[in-house]
Structure formats: structure tokens, C-alpha cells
Amino acid sequence: MSISIRRLCRDINKEYHVCNIGGMEGMDNIVNWVHMIEDYDEVQFLPGFEVVITTGIGNIGNPENMLIFVKTLHKKNASGVIFNIGPYIQEIPKNVIQYCCENKLPLFTVP
């Protein structure tokens, strides 16, 4: 069963404090699954229509790799991405936010 990102986030926002910071035009993207990915090389195995969550503990935590990560997710038809703000990712670079906005890839943070 599929669900839109808009509905998914509405249902989890109160408990997890998910914050949409980009790609809002893609909020009606359909989600078939949720994956936790810590290495952008793993994205190649996604079939599409996933929300991907990362803490940045792998090779995603630096600004250059974060942009590669979201570009790769977009190419694989991911529905959205959630970055955990914490010890490995302190902030989302502006170019990552801009890319997600331009490509309608919903971008979220969660503490």
C-alpha cells in the first residue's frame, strides 16, 4: 500500500518533529517503502518510491557527499529524504536544499 509524503509526515510529525526544508512541490510523491541508508553507494539498490533516512555516519556526512547523495536519490526516483541532525550532520548545505527544491525532492530534517 502506498501513501503520500504529505500524509506520512502529517502522521509522524508530532512524535518525531520532522521539518520540511525543501522540495515542497513533491509532497504528493508516493511512498512505497522507507530505507535507512548510510552510504551513497547503497542507493543503486533502491527500486524507487522510497523515503530514505540517513544519520550521515557513513560517507554522507560531508557537504560534497550530501549533494551526491540527493542527486543519486533523485535519479533512482526516491520519493524523499530525511537527514538526522546530530553528531554527523549539523546542518544541510544550501546547495543540497536548492537541488531538492529544483527537483521536487522533499527534504526533511529530524533531530
PDB file of C-alpha atoms in Angstrom, residues 38-110:
ATOM      1  CA  GLU A  38      24.395   5.418   5.408  1.00  0.00           C
ATOM      2  CA  ASP A  39      26.469   5.074   2.234  1.00  0.00           C
ATOM      3  CA  TYR A  40      25.503   6.688  -1.055  1.00  0.00           C
ATOM      4  CA  ASP A  41      26.774   3.619  -2.942  1.00  0.00           C
ATOM      5  CA  GLU A  42      23.810   1.694  -1.470  1.00  0.00           C
ATOM      6  CA  VAL A  43      21.341   3.909  -3.352  1.00  0.00           C
ATOM      7  CA  GLN A  44      21.909   1.884  -6.519  1.00  0.00           C
ATOM      8  CA  PHE A  45      19.858  -0.942  -4.988  1.00  0.00           C
ATOM      9  CA  LEU A  46      16.689   1.128  -4.497  1.00  0.00           C
ATOM     10  CA  PRO A  47      13.786   0.241  -6.800  1.00  0.00           C
ATOM     11  CA  GLY A  48      12.184   3.702  -6.429  1.00  0.00           C
ATOM     12  CA  PHE A  49       9.464   5.495  -4.442  1.00  0.00           C
ATOM     13  CA  GLU A  50      11.217   5.285  -1.075  1.00  0.00           C
ATOM     14  CA  VAL A  51      11.761   7.773   1.683  1.00  0.00           C
ATOM     15  CA  VAL A  52      15.410   7.473   2.654  1.00  0.00           C
ATOM     16  CA  ILE A  53      16.649   8.316   6.150  1.00  0.00           C
ATOM     17  CA  THR A  54      20.313   8.908   6.975  1.00  0.00           C
ATOM     18  CA  THR A  55      22.321   9.974  10.005  1.00  0.00           C
ATOM     19  CA  GLY A  56      25.438  10.699   7.941  1.00  0.00           C
ATOM     20  CA  ILE A  57      27.540   8.194   9.873  1.00  0.00           C
ATOM     21  CA  GLY A  58      28.856   6.701   6.612  1.00  0.00           C
ATOM     22  CA  ASN A  59      30.213   8.675   3.699  1.00  0.00           C
ATOM     23  CA  ILE A  60      27.217  11.041   3.508  1.00  0.00           C
ATOM     24  CA  GLY A  61      28.049  13.450   6.338  1.00  0.00           C
ATOM     25  CA  ASN A  62      30.177  15.967   4.444  1.00  0.00           C
ATOM     26  CA  PRO A  63      28.639  18.680   2.209  1.00  0.00           C
ATOM     27  CA  GLU A  64      30.006  17.356  -1.101  1.00  0.00           C
ATOM     28  CA  ASN A  65      28.745  13.852  -0.461  1.00  0.00           C
ATOM     29  CA  MET A  66      25.361  15.107   0.710  1.00  0.00           C
ATOM     30  CA  LEU A  67      24.804  16.675  -2.704  1.00  0.00           C
ATOM     31  CA  ILE A  68      25.929  13.482  -4.470  1.00  0.00           C
ATOM     32  CA  PHE A  69      23.547  11.565  -2.203  1.00  0.00           C
ATOM     33  CA  VAL A  70      20.436  13.621  -3.036  1.00  0.00           C
ATOM     34  CA  LYS A  71      21.297  13.674  -6.754  1.00  0.00           C
ATOM     35  CA  THR A  72      21.631   9.895  -6.744  1.00  0.00           C
ATOM     36  CA  LEU A  73      18.363   9.525  -4.839  1.00  0.00           C
ATOM     37  CA  HIS A  74      16.611  11.728  -7.376  1.00  0.00           C
ATOM     38  CA  LYS A  75      17.973   9.662 -10.284  1.00  0.00           C
ATOM     39  CA  LYS A  76      16.681   6.491  -8.588  1.00  0.00           C
ATOM     40  CA  ASN A  77      13.186   8.025  -8.187  1.00  0.00           C
ATOM     41  CA  ALA A  78      13.272   8.237  -4.415  1.00  0.00           C
ATOM     42  CA  SER A  79      10.210   9.986  -3.006  1.00  0.00           C
ATOM     43  CA  GLY A  80      12.049  11.991  -0.344  1.00  0.00           C
ATOM     44  CA  VAL A  81      14.977  12.157   2.037  1.00  0.00           C
ATOM     45  CA  ILE A  82      15.290  12.726   5.783  1.00  0.00           C
ATOM     46  CA  PHE A  83      18.590  13.841   7.315  1.00  0.00           C
ATOM     47  CA  ASN A  84      19.065  13.250  11.015  1.00  0.00           C
ATOM     48  CA  ILE A  85      20.598  16.376  12.530  1.00  0.00           C
ATOM     49  CA  GLY A  86      23.054  15.224  15.148  1.00  0.00           C
ATOM     50  CA  PRO A  87      26.697  14.323  15.610  1.00  0.00           C
ATOM     51  CA  TYR A  88      27.365  13.510  11.929  1.00  0.00           C
ATOM     52  CA  ILE A  89      25.251  16.159  10.191  1.00  0.00           C
ATOM     53  CA  GLN A  90      24.973  19.544  11.890  1.00  0.00           C
ATOM     54  CA  GLU A  91      23.276  21.399   9.019  1.00  0.00           C
ATOM     55  CA  ILE A  92      22.082  20.906   5.465  1.00  0.00           C
ATOM     56  CA  PRO A  93      24.110  22.845   2.873  1.00  0.00           C
ATOM     57  CA  LYS A  94      22.240  25.439   0.812  1.00  0.00           C
ATOM     58  CA  ASN A  95      23.145  23.717  -2.469  1.00  0.00           C
ATOM     59  CA  VAL A  96      21.509  20.498  -1.240  1.00  0.00           C
ATOM     60  CA  ILE A  97      18.345  22.381  -0.302  1.00  0.00           C
ATOM     61  CA  GLN A  98      18.369  24.190  -3.648  1.00  0.00           C
ATOM     62  CA  TYR A  99      18.800  20.948  -5.590  1.00  0.00           C
ATOM     63  CA  CYS A 100      15.889  19.339  -3.749  1.00  0.00           C
ATOM     64  CA  CYS A 101      13.689  22.381  -4.387  1.00  0.00           C
ATOM     65  CA  GLU A 102      14.555  22.491  -8.085  1.00  0.00           C
ATOM     66  CA  ASN A 103      13.865  18.769  -8.478  1.00  0.00           C
ATOM     67  CA  LYS A 104      10.780  18.457  -6.255  1.00  0.00           C
ATOM     68  CA  LEU A 105      12.530  16.016  -3.941  1.00  0.00           C
ATOM     69  CA  PRO A 106      11.107  16.583  -0.457  1.00  0.00           C
ATOM     70  CA  LEU A 107      13.906  17.199   2.023  1.00  0.00           C
ATOM     71  CA  PHE A 108      13.395  16.880   5.762  1.00  0.00           C
ATOM     72  CA  THR A 109      15.401  17.083   8.939  1.00  0.00           C
ATOM     73  CA  VAL A 110      14.727  15.302  12.188  1.00  0.00           C
TER      74      VAL A 110
END
